[in-house]
CSV table of C-alpha atoms in Angstrom, one decimal:
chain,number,residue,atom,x,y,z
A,1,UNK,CA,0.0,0.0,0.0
A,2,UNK,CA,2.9,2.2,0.4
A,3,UNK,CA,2.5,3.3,4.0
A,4,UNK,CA,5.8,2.0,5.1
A,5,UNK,CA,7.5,4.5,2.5
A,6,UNK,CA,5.2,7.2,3.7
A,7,UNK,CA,6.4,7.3,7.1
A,8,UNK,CA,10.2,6.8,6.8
A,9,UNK,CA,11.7,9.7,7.5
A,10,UNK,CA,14.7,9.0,6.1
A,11,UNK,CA,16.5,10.8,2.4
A,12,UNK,CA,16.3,8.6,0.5
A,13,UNK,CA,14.2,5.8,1.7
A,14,UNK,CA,15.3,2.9,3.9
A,15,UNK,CA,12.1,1.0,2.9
A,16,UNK,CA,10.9,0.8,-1.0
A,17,UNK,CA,9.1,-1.4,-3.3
A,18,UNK,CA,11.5,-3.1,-5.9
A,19,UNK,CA,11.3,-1.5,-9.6
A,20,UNK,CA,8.1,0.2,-7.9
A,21,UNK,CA,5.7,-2.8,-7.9
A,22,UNK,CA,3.2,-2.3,-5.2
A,23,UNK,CA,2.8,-5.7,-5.5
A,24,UNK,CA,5.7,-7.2,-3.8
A,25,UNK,CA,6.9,-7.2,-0.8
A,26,UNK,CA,8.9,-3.9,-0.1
A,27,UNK,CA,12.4,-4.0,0.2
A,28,UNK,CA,14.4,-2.5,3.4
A,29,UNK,CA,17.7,-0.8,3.2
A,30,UNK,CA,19.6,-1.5,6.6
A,31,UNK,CA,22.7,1.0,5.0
A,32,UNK,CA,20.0,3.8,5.7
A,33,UNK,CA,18.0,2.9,8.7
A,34,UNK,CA,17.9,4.6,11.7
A,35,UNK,CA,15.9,1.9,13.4
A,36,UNK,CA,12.8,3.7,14.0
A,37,UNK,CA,10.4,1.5,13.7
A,38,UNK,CA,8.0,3.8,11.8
A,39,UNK,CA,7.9,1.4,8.8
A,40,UNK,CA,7.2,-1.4,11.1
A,41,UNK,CA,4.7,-0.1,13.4
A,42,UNK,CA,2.6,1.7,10.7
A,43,UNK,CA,2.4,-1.6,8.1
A,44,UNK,CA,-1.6,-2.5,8.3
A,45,UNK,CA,-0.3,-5.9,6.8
A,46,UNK,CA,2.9,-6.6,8.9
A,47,UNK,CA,4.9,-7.0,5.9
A,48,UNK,CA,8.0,-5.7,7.2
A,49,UNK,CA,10.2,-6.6,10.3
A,50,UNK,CA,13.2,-4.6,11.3
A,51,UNK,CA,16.0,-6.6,12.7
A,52,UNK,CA,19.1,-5.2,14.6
A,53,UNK,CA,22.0,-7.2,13.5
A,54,UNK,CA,24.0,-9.1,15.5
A,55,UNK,CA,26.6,-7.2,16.3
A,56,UNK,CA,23.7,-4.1,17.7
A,57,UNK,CA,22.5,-6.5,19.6
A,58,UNK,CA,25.3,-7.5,21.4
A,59,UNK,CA,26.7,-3.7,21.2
A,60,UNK,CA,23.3,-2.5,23.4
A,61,UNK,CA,23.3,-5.5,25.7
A,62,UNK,CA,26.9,-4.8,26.6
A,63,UNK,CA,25.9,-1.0,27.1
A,64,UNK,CA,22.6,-2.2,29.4
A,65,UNK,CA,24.5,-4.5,31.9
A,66,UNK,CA,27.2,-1.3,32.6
A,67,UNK,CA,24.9,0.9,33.1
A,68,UNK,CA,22.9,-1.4,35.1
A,69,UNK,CA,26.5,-2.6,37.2
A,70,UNK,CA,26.8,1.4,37.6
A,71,UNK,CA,23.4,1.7,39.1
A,72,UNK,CA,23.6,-1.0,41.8
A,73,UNK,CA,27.2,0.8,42.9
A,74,UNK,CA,25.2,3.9,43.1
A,75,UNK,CA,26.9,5.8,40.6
A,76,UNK,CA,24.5,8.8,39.2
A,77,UNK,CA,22.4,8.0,36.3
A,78,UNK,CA,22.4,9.4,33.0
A,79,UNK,CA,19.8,12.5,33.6
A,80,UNK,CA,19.5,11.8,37.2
């Protein structure tokens, strides 16, 4: 329907239709994603499913368990 590419807010597009068939599935560009999830969370059909890859994943745990370590030494929290 074309939704997805509505709501990225990303120049150019992260998410497209291939050769511009509406038909299809639409393609996503992880090169250009921010990771917003507006693609995702806007698609009436659930077509699409952003993924972090691998190394993100591992990258944001890692940052999660030293913040948490900091927090139960009672070091000061980002913003607090």
């Amino acid at each position: 329907c074309g939704t997805c590419v509505a709501v990225c807010p990303v120049e150019p597009k992260a998410v497209d239709f291939p050769d511009g068939e509406r038909t299809r599935v639409p393609e996503h560009d992880y090169e250009r994603c921010i990771r917003c999830y507006c693609c995702q969370e806007m698609c009436p059909e659930r077509a699409i499913e952003v993924t972090t890859p691998l190394l993100g994943r591992l990258i944001r745990r890692s940052e999660r368990r030293a913040a948490a370590e900091r927090f139960e030494a009672g070091a000061v929290v980002d913003g607090a």
